[in-house]
PDB file of C-alpha atoms in Angstrom:
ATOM      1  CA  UNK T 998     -62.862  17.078 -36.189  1.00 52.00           C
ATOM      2  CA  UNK T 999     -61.757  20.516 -37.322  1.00 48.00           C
ATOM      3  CA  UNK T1000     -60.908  20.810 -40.749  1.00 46.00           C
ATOM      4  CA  UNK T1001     -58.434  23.553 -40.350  1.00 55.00           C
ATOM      5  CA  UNK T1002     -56.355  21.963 -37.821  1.00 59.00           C
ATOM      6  CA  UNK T1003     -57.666  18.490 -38.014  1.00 81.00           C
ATOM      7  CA  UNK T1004     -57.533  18.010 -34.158  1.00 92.00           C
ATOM      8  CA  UNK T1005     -60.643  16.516 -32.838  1.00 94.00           C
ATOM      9  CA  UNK T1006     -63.696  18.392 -31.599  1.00 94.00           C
ATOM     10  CA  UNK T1007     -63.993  17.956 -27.934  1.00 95.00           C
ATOM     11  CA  UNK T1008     -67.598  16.482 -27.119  1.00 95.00           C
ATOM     12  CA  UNK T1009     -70.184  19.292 -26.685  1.00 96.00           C
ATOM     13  CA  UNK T1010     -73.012  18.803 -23.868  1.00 95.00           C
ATOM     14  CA  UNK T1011     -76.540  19.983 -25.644  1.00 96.00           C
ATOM     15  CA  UNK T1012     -77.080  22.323 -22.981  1.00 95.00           C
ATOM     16  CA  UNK T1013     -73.506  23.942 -24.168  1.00 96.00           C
ATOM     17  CA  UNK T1014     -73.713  23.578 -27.715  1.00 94.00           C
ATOM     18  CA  UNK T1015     -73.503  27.490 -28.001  1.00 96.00           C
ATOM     19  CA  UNK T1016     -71.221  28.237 -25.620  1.00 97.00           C
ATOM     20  CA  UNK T1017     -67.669  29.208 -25.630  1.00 98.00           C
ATOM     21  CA  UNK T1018     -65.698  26.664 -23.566  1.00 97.00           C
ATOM     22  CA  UNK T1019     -63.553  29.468 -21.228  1.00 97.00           C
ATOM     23  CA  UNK T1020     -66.362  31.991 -20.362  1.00 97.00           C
ATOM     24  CA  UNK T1021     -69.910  30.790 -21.479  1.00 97.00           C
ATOM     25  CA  UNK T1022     -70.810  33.661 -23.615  1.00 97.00           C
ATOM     26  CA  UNK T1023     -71.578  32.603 -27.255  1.00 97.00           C
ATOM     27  CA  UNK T1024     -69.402  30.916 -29.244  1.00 96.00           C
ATOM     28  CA  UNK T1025     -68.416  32.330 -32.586  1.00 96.00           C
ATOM     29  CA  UNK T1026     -65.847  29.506 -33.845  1.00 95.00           C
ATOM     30  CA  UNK T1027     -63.703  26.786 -33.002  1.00 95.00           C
ATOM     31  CA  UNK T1028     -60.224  27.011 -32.294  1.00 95.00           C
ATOM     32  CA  UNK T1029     -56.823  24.671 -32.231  1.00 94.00           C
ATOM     33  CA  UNK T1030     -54.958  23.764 -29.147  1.00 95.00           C
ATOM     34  CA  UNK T1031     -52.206  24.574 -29.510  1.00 93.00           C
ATOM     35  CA  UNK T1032     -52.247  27.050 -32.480  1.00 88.00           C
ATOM     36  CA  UNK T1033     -49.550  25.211 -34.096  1.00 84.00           C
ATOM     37  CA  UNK T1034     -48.855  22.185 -34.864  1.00 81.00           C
ATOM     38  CA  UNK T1035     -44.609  22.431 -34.028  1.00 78.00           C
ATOM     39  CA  UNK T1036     -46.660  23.421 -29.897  1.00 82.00           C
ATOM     40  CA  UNK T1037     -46.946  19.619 -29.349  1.00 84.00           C
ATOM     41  CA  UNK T1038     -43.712  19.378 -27.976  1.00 86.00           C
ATOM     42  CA  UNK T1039     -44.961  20.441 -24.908  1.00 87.00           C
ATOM     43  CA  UNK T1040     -48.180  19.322 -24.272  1.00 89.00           C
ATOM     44  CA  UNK T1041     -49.401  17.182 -21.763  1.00 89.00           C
ATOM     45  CA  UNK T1042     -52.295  15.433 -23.556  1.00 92.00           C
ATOM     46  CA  UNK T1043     -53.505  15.153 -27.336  1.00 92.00           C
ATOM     47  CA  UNK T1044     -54.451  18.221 -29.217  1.00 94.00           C
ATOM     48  CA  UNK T1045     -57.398  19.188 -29.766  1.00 95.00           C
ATOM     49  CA  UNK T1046     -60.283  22.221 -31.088  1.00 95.00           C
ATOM     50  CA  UNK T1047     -62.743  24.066 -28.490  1.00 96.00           C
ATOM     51  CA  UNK T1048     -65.240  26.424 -28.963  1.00 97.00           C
ATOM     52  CA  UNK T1049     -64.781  29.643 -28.025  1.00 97.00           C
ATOM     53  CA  UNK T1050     -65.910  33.279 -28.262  1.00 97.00           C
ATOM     54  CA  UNK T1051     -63.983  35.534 -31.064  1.00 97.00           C
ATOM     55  CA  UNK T1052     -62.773  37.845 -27.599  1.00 97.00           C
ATOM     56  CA  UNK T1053     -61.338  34.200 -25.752  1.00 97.00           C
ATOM     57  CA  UNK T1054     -59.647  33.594 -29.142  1.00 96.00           C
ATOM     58  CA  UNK T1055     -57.866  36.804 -29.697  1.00 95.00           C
ATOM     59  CA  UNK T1056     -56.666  37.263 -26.088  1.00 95.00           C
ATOM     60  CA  UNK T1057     -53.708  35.027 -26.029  1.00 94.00           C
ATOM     61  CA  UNK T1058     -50.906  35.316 -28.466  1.00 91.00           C
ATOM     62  CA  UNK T1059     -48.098  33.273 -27.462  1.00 91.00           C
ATOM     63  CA  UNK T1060     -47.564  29.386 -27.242  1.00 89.00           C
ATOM     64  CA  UNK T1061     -45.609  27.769 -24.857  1.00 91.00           C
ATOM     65  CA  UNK T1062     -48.812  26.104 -22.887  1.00 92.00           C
ATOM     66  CA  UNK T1063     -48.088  22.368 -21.797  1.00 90.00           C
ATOM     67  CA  UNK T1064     -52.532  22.160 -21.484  1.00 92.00           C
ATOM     68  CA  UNK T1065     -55.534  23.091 -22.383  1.00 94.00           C
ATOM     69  CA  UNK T1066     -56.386  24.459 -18.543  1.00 93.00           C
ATOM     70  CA  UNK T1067     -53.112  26.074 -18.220  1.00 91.00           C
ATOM     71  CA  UNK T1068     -53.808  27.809 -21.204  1.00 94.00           C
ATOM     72  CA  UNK T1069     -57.536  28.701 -20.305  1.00 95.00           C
ATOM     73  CA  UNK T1070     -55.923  30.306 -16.864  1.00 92.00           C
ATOM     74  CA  UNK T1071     -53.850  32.703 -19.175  1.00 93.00           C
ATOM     75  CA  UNK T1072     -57.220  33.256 -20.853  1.00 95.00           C
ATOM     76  CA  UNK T1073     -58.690  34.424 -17.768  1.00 95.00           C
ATOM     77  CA  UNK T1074     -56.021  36.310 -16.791  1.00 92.00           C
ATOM     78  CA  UNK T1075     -56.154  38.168 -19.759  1.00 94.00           C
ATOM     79  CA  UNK T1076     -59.979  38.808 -19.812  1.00 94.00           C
ATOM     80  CA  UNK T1077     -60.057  39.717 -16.125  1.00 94.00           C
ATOM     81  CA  UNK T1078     -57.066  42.338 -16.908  1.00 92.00           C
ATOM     82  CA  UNK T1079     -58.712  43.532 -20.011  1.00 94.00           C
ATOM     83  CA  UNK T1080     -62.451  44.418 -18.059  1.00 93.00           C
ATOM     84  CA  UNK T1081     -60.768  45.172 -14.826  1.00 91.00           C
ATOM     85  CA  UNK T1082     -62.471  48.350 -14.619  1.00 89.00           C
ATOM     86  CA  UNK T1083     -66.268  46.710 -14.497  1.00 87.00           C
ATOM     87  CA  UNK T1084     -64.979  43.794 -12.243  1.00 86.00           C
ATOM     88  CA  UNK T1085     -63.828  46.489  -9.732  1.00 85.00           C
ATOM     89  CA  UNK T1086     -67.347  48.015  -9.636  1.00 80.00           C
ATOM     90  CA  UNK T1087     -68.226  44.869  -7.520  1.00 68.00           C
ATOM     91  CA  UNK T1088     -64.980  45.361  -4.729  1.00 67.00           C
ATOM     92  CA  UNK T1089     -66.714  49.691  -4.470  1.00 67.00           C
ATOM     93  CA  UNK T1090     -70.350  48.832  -4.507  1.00 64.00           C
ATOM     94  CA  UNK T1091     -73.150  46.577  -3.285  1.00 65.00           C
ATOM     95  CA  UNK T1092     -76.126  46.044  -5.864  1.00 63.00           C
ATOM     96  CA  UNK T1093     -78.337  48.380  -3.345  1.00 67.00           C
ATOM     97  CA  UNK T1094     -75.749  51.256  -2.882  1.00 65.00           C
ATOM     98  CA  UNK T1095     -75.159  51.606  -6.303  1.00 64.00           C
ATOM     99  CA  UNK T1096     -79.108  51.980  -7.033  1.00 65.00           C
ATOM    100  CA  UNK T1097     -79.168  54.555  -3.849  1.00 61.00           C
ATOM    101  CA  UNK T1098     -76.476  56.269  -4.840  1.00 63.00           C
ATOM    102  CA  UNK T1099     -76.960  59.611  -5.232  1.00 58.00           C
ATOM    103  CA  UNK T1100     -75.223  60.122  -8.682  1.00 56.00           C
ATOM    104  CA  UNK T1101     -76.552  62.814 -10.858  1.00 57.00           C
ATOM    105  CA  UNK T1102     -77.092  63.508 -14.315  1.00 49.00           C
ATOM    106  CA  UNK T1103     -78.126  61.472 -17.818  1.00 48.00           C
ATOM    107  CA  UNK T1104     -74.091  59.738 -17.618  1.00 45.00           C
ATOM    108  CA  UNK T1105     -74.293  58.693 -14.051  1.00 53.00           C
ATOM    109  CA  UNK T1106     -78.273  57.846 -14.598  1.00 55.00           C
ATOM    110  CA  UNK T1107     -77.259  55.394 -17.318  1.00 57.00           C
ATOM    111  CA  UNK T1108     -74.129  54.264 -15.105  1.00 59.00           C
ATOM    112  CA  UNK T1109     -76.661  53.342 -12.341  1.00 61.00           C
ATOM    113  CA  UNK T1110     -78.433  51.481 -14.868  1.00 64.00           C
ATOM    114  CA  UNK T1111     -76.237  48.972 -16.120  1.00 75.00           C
ATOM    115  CA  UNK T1112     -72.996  49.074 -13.967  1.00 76.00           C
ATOM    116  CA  UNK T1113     -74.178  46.143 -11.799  1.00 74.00           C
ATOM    117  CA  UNK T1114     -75.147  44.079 -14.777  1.00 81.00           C
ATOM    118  CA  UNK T1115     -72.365  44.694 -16.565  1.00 83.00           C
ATOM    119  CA  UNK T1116     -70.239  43.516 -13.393  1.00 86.00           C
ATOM    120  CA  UNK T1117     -72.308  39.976 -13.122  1.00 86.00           C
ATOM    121  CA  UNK T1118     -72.054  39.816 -16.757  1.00 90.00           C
ATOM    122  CA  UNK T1119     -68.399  39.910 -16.513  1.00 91.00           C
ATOM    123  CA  UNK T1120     -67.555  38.303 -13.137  1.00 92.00           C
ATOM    124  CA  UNK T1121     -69.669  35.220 -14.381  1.00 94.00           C
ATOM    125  CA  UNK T1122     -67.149  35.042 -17.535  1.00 95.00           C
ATOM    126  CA  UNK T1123     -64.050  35.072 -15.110  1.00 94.00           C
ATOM    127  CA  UNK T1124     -65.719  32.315 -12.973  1.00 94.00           C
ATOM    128  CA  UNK T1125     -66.975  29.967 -15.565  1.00 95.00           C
ATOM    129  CA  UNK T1126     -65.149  26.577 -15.676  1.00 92.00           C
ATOM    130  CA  UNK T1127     -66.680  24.933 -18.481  1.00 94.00           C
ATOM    131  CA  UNK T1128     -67.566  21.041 -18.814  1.00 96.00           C
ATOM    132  CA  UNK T1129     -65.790  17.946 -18.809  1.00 95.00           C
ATOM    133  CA  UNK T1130     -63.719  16.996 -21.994  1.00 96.00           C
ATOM    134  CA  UNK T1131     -64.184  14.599 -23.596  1.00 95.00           C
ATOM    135  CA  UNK T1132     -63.080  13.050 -26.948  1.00 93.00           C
ATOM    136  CA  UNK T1133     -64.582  10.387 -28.988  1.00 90.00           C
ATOM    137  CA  UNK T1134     -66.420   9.069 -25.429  1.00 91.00           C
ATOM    138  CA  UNK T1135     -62.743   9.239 -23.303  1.00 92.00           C
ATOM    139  CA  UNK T1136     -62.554  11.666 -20.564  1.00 94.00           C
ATOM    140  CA  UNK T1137     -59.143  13.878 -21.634  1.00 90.00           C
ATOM    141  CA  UNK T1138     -56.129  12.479 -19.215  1.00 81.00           C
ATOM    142  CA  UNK T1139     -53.774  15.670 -18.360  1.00 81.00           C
ATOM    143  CA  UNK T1140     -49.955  14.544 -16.807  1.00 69.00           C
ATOM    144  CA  UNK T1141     -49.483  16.208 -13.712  1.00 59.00           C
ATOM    145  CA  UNK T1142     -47.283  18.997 -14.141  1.00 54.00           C
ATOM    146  CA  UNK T1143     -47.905  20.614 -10.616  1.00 53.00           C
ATOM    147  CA  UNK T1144     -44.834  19.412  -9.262  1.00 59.00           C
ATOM    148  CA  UNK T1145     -42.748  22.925 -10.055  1.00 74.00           C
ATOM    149  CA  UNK T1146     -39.942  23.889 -12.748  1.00 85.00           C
ATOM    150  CA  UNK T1147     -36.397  24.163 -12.388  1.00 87.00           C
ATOM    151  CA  UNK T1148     -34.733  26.910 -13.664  1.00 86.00           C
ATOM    152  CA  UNK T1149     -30.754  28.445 -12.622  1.00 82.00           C
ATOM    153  CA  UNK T1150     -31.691  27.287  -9.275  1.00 81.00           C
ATOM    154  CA  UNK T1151     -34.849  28.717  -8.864  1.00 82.00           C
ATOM    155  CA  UNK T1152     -38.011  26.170  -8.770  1.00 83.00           C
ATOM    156  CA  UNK T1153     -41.157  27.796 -10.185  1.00 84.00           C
ATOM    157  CA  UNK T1154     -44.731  26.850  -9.283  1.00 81.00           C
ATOM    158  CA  UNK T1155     -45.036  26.420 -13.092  1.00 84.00           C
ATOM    159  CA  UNK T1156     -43.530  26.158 -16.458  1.00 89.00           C
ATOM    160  CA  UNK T1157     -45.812  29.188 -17.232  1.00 88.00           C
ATOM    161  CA  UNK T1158     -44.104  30.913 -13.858  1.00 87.00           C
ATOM    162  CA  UNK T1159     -40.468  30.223 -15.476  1.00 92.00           C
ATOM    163  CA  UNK T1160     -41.586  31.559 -18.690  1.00 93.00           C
ATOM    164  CA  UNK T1161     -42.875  35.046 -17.790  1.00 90.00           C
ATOM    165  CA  UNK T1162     -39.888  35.302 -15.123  1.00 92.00           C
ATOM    166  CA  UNK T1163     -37.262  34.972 -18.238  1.00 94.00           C
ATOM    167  CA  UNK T1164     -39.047  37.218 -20.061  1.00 94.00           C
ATOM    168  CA  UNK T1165     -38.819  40.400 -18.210  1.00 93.00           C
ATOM    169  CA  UNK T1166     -35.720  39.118 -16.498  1.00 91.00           C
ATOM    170  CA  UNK T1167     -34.141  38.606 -20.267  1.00 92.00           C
ATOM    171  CA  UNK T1168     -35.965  41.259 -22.500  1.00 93.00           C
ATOM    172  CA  UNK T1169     -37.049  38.527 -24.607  1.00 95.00           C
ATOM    173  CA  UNK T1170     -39.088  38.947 -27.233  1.00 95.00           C
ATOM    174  CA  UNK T1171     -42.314  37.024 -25.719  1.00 94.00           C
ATOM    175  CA  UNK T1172     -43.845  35.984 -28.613  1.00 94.00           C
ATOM    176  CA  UNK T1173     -40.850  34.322 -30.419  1.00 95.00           C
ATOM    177  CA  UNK T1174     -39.181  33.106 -27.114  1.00 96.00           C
ATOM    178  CA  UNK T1175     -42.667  30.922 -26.784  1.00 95.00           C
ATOM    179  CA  UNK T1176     -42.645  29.784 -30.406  1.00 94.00           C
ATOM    180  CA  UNK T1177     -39.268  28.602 -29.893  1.00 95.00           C
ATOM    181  CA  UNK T1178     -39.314  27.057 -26.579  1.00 95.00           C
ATOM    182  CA  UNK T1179     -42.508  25.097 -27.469  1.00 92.00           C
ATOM    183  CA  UNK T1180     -40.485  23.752 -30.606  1.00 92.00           C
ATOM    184  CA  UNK T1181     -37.738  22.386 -28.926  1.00 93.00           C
ATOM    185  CA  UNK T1182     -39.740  21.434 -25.557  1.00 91.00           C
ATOM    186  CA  UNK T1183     -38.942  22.565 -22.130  1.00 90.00           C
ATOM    187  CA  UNK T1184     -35.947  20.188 -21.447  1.00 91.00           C
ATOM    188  CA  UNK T1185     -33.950  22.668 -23.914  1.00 93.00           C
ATOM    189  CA  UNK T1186     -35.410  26.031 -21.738  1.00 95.00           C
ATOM    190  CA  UNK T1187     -31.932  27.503 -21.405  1.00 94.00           C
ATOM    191  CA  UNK T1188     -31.008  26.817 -25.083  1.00 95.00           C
ATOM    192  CA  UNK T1189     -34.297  28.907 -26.121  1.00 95.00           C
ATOM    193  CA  UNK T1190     -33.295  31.603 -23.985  1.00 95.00           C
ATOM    194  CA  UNK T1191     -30.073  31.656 -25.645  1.00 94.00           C
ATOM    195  CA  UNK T1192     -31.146  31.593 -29.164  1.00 93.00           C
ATOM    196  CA  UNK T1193     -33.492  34.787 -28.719  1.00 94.00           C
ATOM    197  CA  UNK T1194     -31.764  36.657 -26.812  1.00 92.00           C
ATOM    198  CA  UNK T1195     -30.459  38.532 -29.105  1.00 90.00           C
ATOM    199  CA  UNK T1196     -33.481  39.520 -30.643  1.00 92.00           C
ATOM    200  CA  UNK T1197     -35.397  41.528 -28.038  1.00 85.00           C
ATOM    201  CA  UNK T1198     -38.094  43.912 -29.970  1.00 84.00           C
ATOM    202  CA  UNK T1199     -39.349  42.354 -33.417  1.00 90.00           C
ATOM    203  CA  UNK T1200     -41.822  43.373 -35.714  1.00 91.00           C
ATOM    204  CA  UNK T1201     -44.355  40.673 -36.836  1.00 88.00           C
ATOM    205  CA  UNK T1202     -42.580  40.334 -39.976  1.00 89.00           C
ATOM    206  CA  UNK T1203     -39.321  40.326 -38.656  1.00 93.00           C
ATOM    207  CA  UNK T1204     -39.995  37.457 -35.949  1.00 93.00           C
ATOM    208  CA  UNK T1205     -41.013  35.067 -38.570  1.00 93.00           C
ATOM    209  CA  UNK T1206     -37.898  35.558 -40.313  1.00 94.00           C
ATOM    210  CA  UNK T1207     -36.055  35.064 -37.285  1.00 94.00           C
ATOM    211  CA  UNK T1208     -37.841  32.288 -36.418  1.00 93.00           C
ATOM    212  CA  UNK T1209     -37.900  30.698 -39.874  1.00 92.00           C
ATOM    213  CA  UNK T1210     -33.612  31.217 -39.318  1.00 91.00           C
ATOM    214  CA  UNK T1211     -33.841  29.309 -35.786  1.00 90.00           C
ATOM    215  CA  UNK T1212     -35.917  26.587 -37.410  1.00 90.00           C
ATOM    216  CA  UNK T1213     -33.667  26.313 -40.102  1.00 89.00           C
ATOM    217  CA  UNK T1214     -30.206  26.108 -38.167  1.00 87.00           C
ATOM    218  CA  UNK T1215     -31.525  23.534 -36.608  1.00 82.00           C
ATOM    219  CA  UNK T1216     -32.532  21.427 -38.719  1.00 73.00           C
ATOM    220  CA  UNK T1217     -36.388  20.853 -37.547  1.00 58.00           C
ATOM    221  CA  UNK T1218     -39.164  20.898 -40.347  1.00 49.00           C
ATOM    222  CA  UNK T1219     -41.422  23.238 -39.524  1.00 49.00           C
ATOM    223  CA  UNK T1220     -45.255  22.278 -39.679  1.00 43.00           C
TER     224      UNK T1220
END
C-alpha cells in the first residue's frame, strides 16, 4: 500500500524487485495511478502504485488515461521521443560498421565507443513490457476499451486518439483540458471541451485557479 496515495502496491516478482515497471532500469520510487484521486472517473480498473524510474515518472504530465497500459504507451512514447537521437543510431548503423567506421579523432573515438551500447541500452527500455499485475494475489482485470471513441462524427481508435485530436484541433490547454475531462469522465467529452476553451495558454498557477473555478461551478468536491 502506498502511503501517499494509499492505492495498493502491485505485487513485485523477486527477480523485479528493483526494477521500474515501464522500462526495467532501476527504480527510484513508487508512483500513483492515476496521479489524482478526482482521475478515477475514467479508469478502467482499480487504482493503484507502480514502481518506476524518477525519468518514467516525470515524462507524463497530463491525466486523462482510462489504464495503467494506456498510460505506460504514452510513457513510451515519450521516452522514445525524448532519446530519439540514440535509438536512430540503430536504423544508420550495424554493431560492426560502426566499430569499422572510419571516424576520426578523440569525439568520434569515444562515439565509437559507446554509441552501440547506448542504443541497446535504450532500445531495451522502449521494448520492455514489464510483468503481470497483480494485487493482493488477483491478476488486474482491464475493460476492453479497444472498441473506438466517438467524437462529432469521427470514431477514434482511442479515447487517447480523441484527446490529442481536440487538442491541436481546439488550442486547448492540454494539461487542464485532461484534468477536467478525467473529472467529469468521457461521457461529458464535449462539455470539457467547452469549458476550456476559453483558456488556451495558462501558466501553472493560473490553471489551478481555473481549474479550482471549473470545479467549483460545478459543484464537485475536489479530492
Amino acid at each position: 500500500m502506498s502511503i501517499e496515495s494509499g492505492y495498493p502496491l502491485m505485487e513485485i516478482p523477486f527477480a523485479h524487485r528493483y526494477q521500474c515497471w515501464f522500462c526495467g532500469e532501476p527504480k527510484d520510487r513508487e508512483i500513483s495511478f492515476p496521479k489524482e484521486k478526482s482521475s478515477n472517473t475514467l479508469l478502467t480498473h482499480p487504482p493503484l502504485s507502480i514502481p518506476c524510474c524518477n525519468e518514467c515518472a516525470t515524462l507524463i504530465k497530463r491525466c486523462a488515461f482510462e489504464s495503467i497500459f494506456v498510460y505506460r504507451y504514452a510513457v513510451k512514447k515519450e521516452l522514445a521521443k525524448k532519446h530519439q537521437k540514440t535509438l536512430s543510431i540503430g536504423s544508420r548503423w550495424t554493431e560492426v560498421e560502426l566499430q569499422e567506421s572510419q571516424l576520426e579523432g578523440s569525439a568520434f573515438e569515444g562515439f565509437k565507443r559507446s554509441a552501440w551500447f547506448m542504443f541497446k541500452l535504450q532500445q531495451a527500455r522502449i521494448n520492455f513490457m514489464g510483468w503481470p499485475i497483480y494485487i493482493d494475489g488477483k491478476s488486474l482485470e482491464v475493460e476492453d476499451t479497444q472498441y473506438g471513441f466517438a467524437f462529432d462524427g469521427t470514431i477514434y481508435a482511442d479515447l487517447d486518439g480523441a484527446i490529442n485530436h481536440v487538442i491541436d484541433a481546439f488550442y486547448l490547454d492540454e494539461l487542464l483540458f485532461t484534468r477536467v475531462l478525467a473529472l467529469l469522465g468521457k461521457d461529458k467529452f464535449a462539455y470539457a471541451i467547452r469549458l476550456c476553451r476559453l483558456y488556451p495558454k495558462l501558466s501553472t498557477t493560473t490553471r489551478e485557479s481555473v481549474f479550482l473555478e471549473i470545479v467549483e461551478s460545478l459543484a464537485i468536491e475536489e479530492t
